[in-house]
Amino acid sequence: LGGLLSPASLEALSKASLNVLLPLFLGTSIAKSVTLAVRSGSLLGLWLMPSIALLNIACAALLATFMCALLGISLSKADGKLVVVLAAWGNSALPMVFASSIFRDSPEVLSNVVGGVSLYILGWSATFWSLAYSLAEAASETRELKDS
């Protein structure tokens, strides 16, 4: 920011954005989607985006596993585990950036898209912070054993 903020201020602003503002934004988007679904009586639609996230992760992990086998990368080694994690859990918030650009002139549509992406991120983050984290941690332990 051209020297307007000190490095410590930038770090604090970044942490506040990530740890406070983004969860509030996603939470309100999800709350709005749930409210609209309850009012319309279509609660089944709420499971669609988290289910798509799980399907996307499973397909990407399967493809990564196939590519590792094709390239001779062992899934029992750190590199193989990391390839699967990186392939299966890509950047989940990127659709939000595209939606903001595409639907900026249609606030109603943008609101619905943001709600859907927020629900997708809900399914994505649940598996990321459990399964992906444990795979990455196992890869780290494998690498540490190899280095010692």
Tab-separated table of C-alpha atoms in Angstrom:
chain	number	residue	atom	x	y	z
A	1	LEU	CA	0.000	0.000	0.000
A	2	GLY	CA	2.804	2.372	-0.848
A	3	GLY	CA	4.084	2.801	2.700
A	4	LEU	CA	0.718	3.930	4.124
A	5	LEU	CA	0.670	1.025	6.564
A	6	SER	CA	3.524	-0.534	8.465
A	7	PRO	CA	4.303	-4.243	7.964
A	8	ALA	CA	2.858	-4.955	11.430
A	9	SER	CA	-0.371	-3.125	10.523
A	10	LEU	CA	-0.649	-5.028	7.241
A	11	GLU	CA	-0.205	-8.311	9.083
A	12	ALA	CA	-2.877	-7.371	11.644
A	13	LEU	CA	-5.261	-6.304	8.875
A	14	SER	CA	-4.642	-9.546	7.007
A	15	LYS	CA	-5.309	-11.630	10.133
A	16	ALA	CA	-8.496	-9.679	10.877
A	17	SER	CA	-9.722	-10.183	7.315
A	18	LEU	CA	-9.014	-13.904	7.335
A	19	ASN	CA	-10.071	-14.725	10.885
A	20	VAL	CA	-13.001	-12.331	11.401
A	21	LEU	CA	-14.358	-10.743	8.231
A	22	LEU	CA	-14.272	-13.753	5.878
A	23	PRO	CA	-16.026	-16.109	8.350
A	24	LEU	CA	-18.655	-13.411	9.008
A	25	PHE	CA	-19.223	-12.964	5.270
A	26	LEU	CA	-19.518	-16.714	4.646
A	27	GLY	CA	-21.704	-17.189	7.723
A	28	THR	CA	-24.173	-14.504	6.694
A	29	SER	CA	-24.284	-15.885	3.142
A	30	ILE	CA	-25.055	-19.358	4.473
A	31	ALA	CA	-27.656	-17.973	6.903
A	32	LYS	CA	-29.383	-16.140	4.062
A	33	SER	CA	-29.390	-19.280	1.900
A	34	VAL	CA	-30.838	-21.348	4.763
A	35	THR	CA	-33.506	-18.711	5.452
A	36	LEU	CA	-34.534	-18.589	1.786
A	37	ALA	CA	-34.616	-22.410	1.617
A	38	VAL	CA	-36.786	-22.636	4.744
A	39	ARG	CA	-39.183	-20.005	3.401
A	40	SER	CA	-39.485	-21.759	0.044
A	41	GLY	CA	-39.688	-25.223	1.624
A	42	SER	CA	-36.774	-26.603	-0.396
A	43	LEU	CA	-34.284	-27.694	2.271
A	44	LEU	CA	-33.035	-30.501	0.047
A	45	GLY	CA	-31.288	-27.920	-2.141
A	46	LEU	CA	-29.046	-26.919	0.771
A	47	TRP	CA	-27.206	-30.245	0.543
A	48	LEU	CA	-26.408	-29.804	-3.144
A	49	MET	CA	-23.331	-27.553	-2.935
A	50	PRO	CA	-21.587	-29.316	-0.014
A	51	SER	CA	-22.266	-32.618	-1.811
A	52	ILE	CA	-20.733	-31.235	-4.997
A	53	ALA	CA	-17.683	-30.169	-2.971
A	54	LEU	CA	-17.281	-33.722	-1.653
A	55	LEU	CA	-17.734	-35.179	-5.136
A	56	ASN	CA	-15.200	-32.719	-6.561
A	57	ILE	CA	-12.662	-33.623	-3.864
A	58	ALA	CA	-13.195	-37.357	-4.381
A	59	CYS	CA	-12.817	-37.101	-8.172
A	60	ALA	CA	-9.689	-34.947	-7.915
A	61	ALA	CA	-8.155	-37.305	-5.322
A	62	LEU	CA	-8.934	-40.296	-7.554
A	63	LEU	CA	-7.400	-38.557	-10.569
A	64	ALA	CA	-4.323	-37.588	-8.523
A	65	THR	CA	-3.970	-41.190	-7.321
A	66	PHE	CA	-4.172	-42.421	-10.918
A	67	MET	CA	-1.610	-39.845	-12.073
A	68	CYS	CA	0.747	-40.789	-9.226
A	69	ALA	CA	0.522	-44.445	-10.282
A	70	LEU	CA	1.089	-43.469	-13.908
A	71	LEU	CA	4.125	-41.341	-13.019
A	72	GLY	CA	5.534	-43.833	-10.509
A	73	ILE	CA	5.005	-41.645	-7.442
A	74	SER	CA	4.365	-43.769	-4.354
A	75	LEU	CA	1.359	-42.763	-2.270
A	76	SER	CA	3.095	-44.109	0.831
A	77	LYS	CA	5.782	-41.439	0.462
A	78	ALA	CA	5.463	-37.746	1.300
A	79	ASP	CA	5.433	-36.574	-2.324
A	80	GLY	CA	2.523	-38.838	-3.256
A	81	LYS	CA	0.453	-37.753	-0.255
A	82	LEU	CA	1.095	-34.090	-1.008
A	83	VAL	CA	0.150	-34.505	-4.678
A	84	VAL	CA	-3.221	-35.915	-3.614
A	85	VAL	CA	-3.811	-33.127	-1.082
A	86	LEU	CA	-2.857	-30.375	-3.517
A	87	ALA	CA	-4.960	-31.822	-6.330
A	88	ALA	CA	-8.057	-32.597	-4.272
A	89	TRP	CA	-8.238	-29.406	-2.228
A	90	GLY	CA	-7.618	-26.569	-4.665
A	91	ASN	CA	-8.578	-22.945	-4.094
A	92	SER	CA	-12.240	-23.125	-3.113
A	93	ALA	CA	-12.830	-19.371	-2.927
A	94	LEU	CA	-11.816	-18.665	-6.527
A	95	PRO	CA	-15.412	-19.010	-7.837
A	96	MET	CA	-16.341	-16.125	-5.527
A	97	VAL	CA	-13.913	-13.869	-7.399
A	98	PHE	CA	-15.347	-14.837	-10.779
A	99	ALA	CA	-18.943	-14.501	-9.542
A	100	SER	CA	-18.259	-10.987	-8.271
A	101	SER	CA	-17.030	-9.977	-11.709
A	102	ILE	CA	-19.656	-11.776	-13.764
A	103	PHE	CA	-22.736	-10.857	-11.716
A	104	ARG	CA	-21.778	-7.408	-10.394
A	105	ASP	CA	-24.701	-5.814	-12.249
A	106	SER	CA	-27.206	-8.376	-10.900
A	107	PRO	CA	-27.160	-8.169	-7.085
A	108	GLU	CA	-29.953	-10.758	-6.680
A	109	VAL	CA	-28.116	-13.340	-8.780
A	110	LEU	CA	-24.790	-12.503	-7.132
A	111	SER	CA	-26.352	-13.010	-3.697
A	112	ASN	CA	-27.611	-16.470	-4.696
A	113	VAL	CA	-24.263	-17.430	-6.234
A	114	VAL	CA	-22.350	-16.243	-3.157
A	115	GLY	CA	-24.705	-18.289	-0.975
A	116	GLY	CA	-24.106	-21.369	-3.115
A	117	VAL	CA	-20.339	-20.914	-3.106
A	118	SER	CA	-20.443	-20.397	0.664
A	119	LEU	CA	-22.234	-23.728	1.055
A	120	TYR	CA	-19.647	-25.317	-1.234
A	121	ILE	CA	-16.871	-23.906	0.969
A	122	LEU	CA	-18.639	-25.357	4.011
A	123	GLY	CA	-18.327	-28.880	2.559
A	124	TRP	CA	-14.805	-28.184	1.316
A	125	SER	CA	-13.450	-26.808	4.582
A	126	ALA	CA	-14.880	-29.634	6.687
A	127	THR	CA	-12.825	-32.151	4.722
A	128	PHE	CA	-9.841	-29.849	4.296
A	129	TRP	CA	-9.303	-29.316	8.018
A	130	SER	CA	-9.813	-32.988	8.817
A	131	LEU	CA	-8.781	-35.321	6.007
A	132	ALA	CA	-6.425	-33.056	4.038
A	133	TYR	CA	-4.746	-31.867	7.217
A	134	SER	CA	-4.132	-35.437	8.406
A	135	LEU	CA	-2.737	-36.420	4.984
A	136	ALA	CA	-0.406	-33.410	4.926
A	137	GLU	CA	0.661	-34.109	8.499
A	138	ALA	CA	1.393	-37.742	7.588
A	139	ALA	CA	3.421	-36.531	4.609
A	140	SER	CA	5.389	-34.236	6.889
A	141	GLU	CA	6.099	-37.077	9.315
A	142	THR	CA	7.162	-39.315	6.416
A	143	ARG	CA	9.547	-36.620	5.182
A	144	GLU	CA	10.977	-36.071	8.691
A	145	LEU	CA	11.654	-39.808	9.080
A	146	LYS	CA	13.367	-39.850	5.700
A	147	ASP	CA	15.545	-36.836	6.593
A	148	SER	CA	16.675	-38.229	9.945
